[in-house]
mmCIF file of N, CA, C and O and ligand atoms in Angstrom:
data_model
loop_
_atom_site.group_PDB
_atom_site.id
_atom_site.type_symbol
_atom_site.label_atom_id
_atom_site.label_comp_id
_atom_site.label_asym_id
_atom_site.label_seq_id
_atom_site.Cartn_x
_atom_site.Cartn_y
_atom_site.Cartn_z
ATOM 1 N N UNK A 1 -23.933 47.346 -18.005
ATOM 2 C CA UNK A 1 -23.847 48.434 -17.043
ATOM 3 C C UNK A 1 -24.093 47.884 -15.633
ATOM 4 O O UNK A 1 -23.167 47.260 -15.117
ATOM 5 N N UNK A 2 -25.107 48.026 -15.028
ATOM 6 C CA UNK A 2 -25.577 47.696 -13.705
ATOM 7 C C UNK A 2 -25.978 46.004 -13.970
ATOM 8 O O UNK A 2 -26.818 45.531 -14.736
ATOM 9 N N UNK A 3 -25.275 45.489 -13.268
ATOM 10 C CA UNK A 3 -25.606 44.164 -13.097
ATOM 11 C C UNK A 3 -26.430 43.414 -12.307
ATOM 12 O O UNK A 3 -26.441 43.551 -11.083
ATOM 13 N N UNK A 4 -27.138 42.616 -12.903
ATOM 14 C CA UNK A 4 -28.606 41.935 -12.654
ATOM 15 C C UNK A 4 -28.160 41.241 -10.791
ATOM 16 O O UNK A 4 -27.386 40.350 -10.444
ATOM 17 N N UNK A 5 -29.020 42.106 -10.035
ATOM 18 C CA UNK A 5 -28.805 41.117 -8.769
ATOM 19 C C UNK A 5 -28.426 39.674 -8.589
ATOM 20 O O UNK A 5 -29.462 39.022 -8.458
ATOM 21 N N UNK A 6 -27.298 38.871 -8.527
ATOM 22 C CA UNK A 6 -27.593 37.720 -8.474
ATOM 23 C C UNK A 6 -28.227 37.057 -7.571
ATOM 24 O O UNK A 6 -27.593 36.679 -6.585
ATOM 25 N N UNK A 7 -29.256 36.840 -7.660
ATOM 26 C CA UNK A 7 -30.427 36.565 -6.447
ATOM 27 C C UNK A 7 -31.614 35.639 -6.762
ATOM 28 O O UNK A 7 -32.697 35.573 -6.181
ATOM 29 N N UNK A 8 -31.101 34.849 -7.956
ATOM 30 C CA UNK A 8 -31.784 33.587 -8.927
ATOM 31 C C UNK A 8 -31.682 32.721 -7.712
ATOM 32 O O UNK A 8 -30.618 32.444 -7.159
ATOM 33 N N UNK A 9 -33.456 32.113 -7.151
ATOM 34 C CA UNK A 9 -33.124 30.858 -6.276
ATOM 35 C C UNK A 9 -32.623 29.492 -6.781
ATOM 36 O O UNK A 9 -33.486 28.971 -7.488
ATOM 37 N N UNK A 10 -31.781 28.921 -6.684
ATOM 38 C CA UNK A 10 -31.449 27.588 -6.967
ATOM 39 C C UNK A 10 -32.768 26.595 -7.426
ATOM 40 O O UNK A 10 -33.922 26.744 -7.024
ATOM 41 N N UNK A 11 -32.270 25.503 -8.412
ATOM 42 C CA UNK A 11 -33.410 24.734 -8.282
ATOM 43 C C UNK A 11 -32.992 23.749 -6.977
ATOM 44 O O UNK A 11 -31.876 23.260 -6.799
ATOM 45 N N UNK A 12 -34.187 23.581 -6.099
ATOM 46 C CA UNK A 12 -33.884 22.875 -5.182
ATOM 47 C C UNK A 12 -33.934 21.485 -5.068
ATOM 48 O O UNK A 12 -33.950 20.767 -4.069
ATOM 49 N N UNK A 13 -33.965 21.109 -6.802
ATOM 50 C CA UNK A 13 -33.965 19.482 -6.958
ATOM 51 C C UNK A 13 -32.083 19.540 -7.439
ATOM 52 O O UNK A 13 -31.453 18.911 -6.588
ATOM 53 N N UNK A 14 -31.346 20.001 -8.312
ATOM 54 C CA UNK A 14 -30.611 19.613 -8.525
ATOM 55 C C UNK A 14 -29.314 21.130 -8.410
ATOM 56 O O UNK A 14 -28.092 21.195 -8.544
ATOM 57 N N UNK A 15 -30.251 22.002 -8.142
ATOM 58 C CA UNK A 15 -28.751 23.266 -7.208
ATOM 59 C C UNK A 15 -28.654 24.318 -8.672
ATOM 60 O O UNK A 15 -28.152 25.442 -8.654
ATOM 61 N N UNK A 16 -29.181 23.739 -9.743
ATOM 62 C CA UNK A 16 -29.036 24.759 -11.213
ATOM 63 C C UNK A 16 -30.028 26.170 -11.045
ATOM 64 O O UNK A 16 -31.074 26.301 -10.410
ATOM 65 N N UNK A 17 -29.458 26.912 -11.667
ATOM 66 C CA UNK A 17 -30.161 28.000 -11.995
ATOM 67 C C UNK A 17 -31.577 27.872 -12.225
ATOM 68 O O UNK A 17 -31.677 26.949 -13.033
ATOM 69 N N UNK A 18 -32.921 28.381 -11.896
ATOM 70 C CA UNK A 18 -33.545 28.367 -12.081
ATOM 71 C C UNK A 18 -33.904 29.212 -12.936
ATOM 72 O O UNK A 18 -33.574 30.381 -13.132
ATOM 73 N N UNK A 19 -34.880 28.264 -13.622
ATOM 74 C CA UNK A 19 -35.560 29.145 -15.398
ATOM 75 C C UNK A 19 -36.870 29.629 -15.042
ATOM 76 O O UNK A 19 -37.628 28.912 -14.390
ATOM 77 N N UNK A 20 -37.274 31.046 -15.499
ATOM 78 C CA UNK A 20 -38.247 31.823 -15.344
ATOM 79 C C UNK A 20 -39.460 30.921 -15.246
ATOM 80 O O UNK A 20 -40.158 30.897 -14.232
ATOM 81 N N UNK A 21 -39.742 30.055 -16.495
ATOM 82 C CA UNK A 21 -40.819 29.180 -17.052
ATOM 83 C C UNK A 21 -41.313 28.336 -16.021
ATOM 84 O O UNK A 21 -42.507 28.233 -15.741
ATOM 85 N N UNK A 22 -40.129 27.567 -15.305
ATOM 86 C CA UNK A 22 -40.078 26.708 -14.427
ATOM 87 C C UNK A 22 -40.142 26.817 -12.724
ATOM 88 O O UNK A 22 -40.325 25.968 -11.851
ATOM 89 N N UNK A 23 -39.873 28.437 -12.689
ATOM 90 C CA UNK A 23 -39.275 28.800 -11.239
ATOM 91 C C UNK A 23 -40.770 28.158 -10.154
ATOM 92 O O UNK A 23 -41.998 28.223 -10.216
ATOM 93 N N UNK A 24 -39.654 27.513 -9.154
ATOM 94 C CA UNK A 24 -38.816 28.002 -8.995
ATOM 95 C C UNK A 24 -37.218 27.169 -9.428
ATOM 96 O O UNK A 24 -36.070 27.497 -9.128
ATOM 97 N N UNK A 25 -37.766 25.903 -10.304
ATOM 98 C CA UNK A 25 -36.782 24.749 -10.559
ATOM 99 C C UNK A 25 -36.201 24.759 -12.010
ATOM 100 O O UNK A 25 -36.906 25.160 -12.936
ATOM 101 N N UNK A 26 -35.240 24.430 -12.166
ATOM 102 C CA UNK A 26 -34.468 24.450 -13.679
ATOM 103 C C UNK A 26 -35.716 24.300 -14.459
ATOM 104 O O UNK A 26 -36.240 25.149 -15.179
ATOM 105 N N UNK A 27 -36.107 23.122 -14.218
ATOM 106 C CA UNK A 27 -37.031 22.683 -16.160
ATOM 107 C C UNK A 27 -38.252 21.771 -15.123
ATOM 108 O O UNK A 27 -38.372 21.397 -13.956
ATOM 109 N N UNK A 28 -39.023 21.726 -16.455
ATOM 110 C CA UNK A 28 -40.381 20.745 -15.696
ATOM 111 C C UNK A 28 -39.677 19.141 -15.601
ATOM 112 O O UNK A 28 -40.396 18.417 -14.913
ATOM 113 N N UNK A 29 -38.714 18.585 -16.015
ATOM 114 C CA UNK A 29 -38.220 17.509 -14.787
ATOM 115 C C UNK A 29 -38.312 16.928 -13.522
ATOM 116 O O UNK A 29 -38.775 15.998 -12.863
ATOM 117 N N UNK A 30 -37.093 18.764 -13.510
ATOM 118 C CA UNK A 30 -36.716 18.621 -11.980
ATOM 119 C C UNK A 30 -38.548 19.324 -11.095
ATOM 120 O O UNK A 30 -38.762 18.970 -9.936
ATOM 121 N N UNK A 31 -39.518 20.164 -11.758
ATOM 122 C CA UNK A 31 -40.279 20.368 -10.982
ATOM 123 C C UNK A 31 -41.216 18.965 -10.782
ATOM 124 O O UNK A 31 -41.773 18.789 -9.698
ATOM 125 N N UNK A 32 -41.370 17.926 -11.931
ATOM 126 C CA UNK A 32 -41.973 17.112 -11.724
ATOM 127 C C UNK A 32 -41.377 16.145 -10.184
ATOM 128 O O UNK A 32 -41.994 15.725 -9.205
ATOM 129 N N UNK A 33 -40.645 16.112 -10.384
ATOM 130 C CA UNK A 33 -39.307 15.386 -9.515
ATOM 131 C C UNK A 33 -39.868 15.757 -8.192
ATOM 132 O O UNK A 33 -40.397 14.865 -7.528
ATOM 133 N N UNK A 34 -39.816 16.993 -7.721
ATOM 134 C CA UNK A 34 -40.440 17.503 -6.480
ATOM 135 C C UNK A 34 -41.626 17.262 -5.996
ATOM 136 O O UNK A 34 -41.983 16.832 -4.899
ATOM 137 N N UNK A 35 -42.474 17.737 -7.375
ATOM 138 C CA UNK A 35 -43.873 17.279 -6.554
ATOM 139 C C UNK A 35 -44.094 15.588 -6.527
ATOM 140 O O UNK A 35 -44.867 15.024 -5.753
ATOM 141 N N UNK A 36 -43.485 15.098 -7.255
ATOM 142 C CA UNK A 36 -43.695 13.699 -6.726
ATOM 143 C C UNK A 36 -43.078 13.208 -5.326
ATOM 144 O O UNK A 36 -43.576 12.436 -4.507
ATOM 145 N N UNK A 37 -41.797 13.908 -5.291
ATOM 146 C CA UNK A 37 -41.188 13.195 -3.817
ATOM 147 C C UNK A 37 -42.193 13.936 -2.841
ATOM 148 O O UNK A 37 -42.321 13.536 -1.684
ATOM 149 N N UNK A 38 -42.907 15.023 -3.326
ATOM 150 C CA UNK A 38 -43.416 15.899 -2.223
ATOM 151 C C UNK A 38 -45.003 14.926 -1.753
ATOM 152 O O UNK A 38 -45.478 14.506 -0.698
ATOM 153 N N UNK A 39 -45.387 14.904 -3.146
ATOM 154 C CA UNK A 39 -46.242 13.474 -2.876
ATOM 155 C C UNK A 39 -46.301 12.419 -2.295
ATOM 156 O O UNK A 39 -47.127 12.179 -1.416
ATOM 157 N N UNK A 40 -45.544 11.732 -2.647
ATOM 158 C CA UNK A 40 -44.786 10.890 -1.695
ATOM 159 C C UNK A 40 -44.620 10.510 -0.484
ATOM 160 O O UNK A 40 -44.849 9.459 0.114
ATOM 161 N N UNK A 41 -44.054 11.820 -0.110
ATOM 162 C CA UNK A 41 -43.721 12.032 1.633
ATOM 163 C C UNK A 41 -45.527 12.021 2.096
ATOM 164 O O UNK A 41 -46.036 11.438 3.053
ATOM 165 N N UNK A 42 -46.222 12.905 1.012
ATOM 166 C CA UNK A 42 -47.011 12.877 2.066
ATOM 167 C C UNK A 42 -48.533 11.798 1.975
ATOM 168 O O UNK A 42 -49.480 11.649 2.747
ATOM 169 N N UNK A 43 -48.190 11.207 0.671
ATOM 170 C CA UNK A 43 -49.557 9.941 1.165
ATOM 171 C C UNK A 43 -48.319 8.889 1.152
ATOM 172 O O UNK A 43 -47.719 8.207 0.322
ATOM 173 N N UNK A 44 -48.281 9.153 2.577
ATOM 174 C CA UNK A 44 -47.187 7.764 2.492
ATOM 175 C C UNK A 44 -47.915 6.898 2.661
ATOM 176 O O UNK A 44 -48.997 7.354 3.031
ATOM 177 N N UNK A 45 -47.923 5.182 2.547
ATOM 178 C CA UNK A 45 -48.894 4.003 2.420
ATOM 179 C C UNK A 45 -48.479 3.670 3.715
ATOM 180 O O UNK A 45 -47.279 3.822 3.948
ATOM 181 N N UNK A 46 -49.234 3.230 4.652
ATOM 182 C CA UNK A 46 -48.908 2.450 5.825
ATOM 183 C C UNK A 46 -48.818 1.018 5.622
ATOM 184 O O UNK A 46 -49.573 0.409 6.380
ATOM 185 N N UNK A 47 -48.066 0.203 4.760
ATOM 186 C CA UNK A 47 -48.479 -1.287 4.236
ATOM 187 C C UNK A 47 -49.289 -1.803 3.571
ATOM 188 O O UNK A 47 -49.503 -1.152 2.548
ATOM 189 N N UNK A 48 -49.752 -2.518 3.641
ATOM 190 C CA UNK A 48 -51.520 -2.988 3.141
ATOM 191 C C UNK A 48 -51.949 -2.897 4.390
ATOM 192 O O UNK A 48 -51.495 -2.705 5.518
ATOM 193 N N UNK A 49 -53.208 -3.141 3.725
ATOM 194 C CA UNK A 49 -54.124 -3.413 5.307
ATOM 195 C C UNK A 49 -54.461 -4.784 5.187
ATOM 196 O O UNK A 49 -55.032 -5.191 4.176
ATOM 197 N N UNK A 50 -54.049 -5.812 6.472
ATOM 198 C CA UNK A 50 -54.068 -7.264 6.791
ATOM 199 C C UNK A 50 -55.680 -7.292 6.381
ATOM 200 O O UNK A 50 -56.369 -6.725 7.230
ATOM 201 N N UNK A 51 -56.407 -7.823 5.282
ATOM 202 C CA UNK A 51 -57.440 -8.262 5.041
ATOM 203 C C UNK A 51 -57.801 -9.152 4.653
ATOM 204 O O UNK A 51 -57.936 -9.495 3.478
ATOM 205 N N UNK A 52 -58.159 -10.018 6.186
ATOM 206 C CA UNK A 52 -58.542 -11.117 6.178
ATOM 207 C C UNK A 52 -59.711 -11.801 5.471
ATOM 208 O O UNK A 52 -60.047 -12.910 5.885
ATOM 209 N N UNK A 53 -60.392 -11.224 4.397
ATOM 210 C CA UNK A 53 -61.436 -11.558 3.899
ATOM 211 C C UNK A 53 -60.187 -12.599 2.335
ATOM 212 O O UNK A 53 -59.906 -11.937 1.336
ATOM 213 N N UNK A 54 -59.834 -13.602 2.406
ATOM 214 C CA UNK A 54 -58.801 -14.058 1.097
ATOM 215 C C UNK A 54 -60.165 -15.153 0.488
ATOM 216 O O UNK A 54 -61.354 -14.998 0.768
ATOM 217 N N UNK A 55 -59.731 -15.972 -0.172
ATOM 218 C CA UNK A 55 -60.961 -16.586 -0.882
ATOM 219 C C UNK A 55 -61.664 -17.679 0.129
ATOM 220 O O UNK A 55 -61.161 -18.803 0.129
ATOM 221 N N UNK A 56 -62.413 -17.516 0.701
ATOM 222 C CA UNK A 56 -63.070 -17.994 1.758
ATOM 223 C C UNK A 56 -63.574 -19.892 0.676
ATOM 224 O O UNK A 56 -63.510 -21.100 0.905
ATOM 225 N N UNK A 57 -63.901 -19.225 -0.145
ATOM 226 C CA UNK A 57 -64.040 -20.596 -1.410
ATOM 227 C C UNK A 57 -65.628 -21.091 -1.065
ATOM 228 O O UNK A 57 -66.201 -20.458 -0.179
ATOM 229 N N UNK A 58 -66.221 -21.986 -1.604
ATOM 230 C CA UNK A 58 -67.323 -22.289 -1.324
ATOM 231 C C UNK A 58 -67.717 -23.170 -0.941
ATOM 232 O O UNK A 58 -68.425 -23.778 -1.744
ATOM 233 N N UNK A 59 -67.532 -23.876 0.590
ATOM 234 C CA UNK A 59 -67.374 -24.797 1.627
ATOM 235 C C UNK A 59 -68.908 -25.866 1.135
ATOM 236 O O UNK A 59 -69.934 -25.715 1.798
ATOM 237 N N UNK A 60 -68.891 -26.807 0.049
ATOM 238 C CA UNK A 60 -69.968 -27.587 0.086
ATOM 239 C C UNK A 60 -69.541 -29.090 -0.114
ATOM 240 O O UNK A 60 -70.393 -29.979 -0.113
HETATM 241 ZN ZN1 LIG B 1 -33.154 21.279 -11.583
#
């Protein structure tokens, strides 16, 4: 009869329908997928840190 709004948000890892279980992303994959890149972005590593302490050795 009256048809279901189509108004399902996309998963925003791979553009699929999003599943109730998962919403707002297809499957726990693609949600894992996100929070890791989301992770990611945000402890990004600045390099190492130059630490000059290396094996100093035992000068005798
Ligand atoms: Zn997906």
């Amino acid at each position: 009869m009256s048809n279901p709004p189509a108004k399902a948000t996309p998963c925003p890892v791979c553009r699929k329908p999003s599943v109730a279980a998962h919403a707002p992303f297809c499957s726990a994959a693609c949600r894992d997928r996100d929070l890791i890149a989301w992770l990611d972005e945000r402890y990004v590593v600045p390099g190492r840190p130059a630490s000059d302490e290396g094996d100093h050795g035992d000068a005798e």
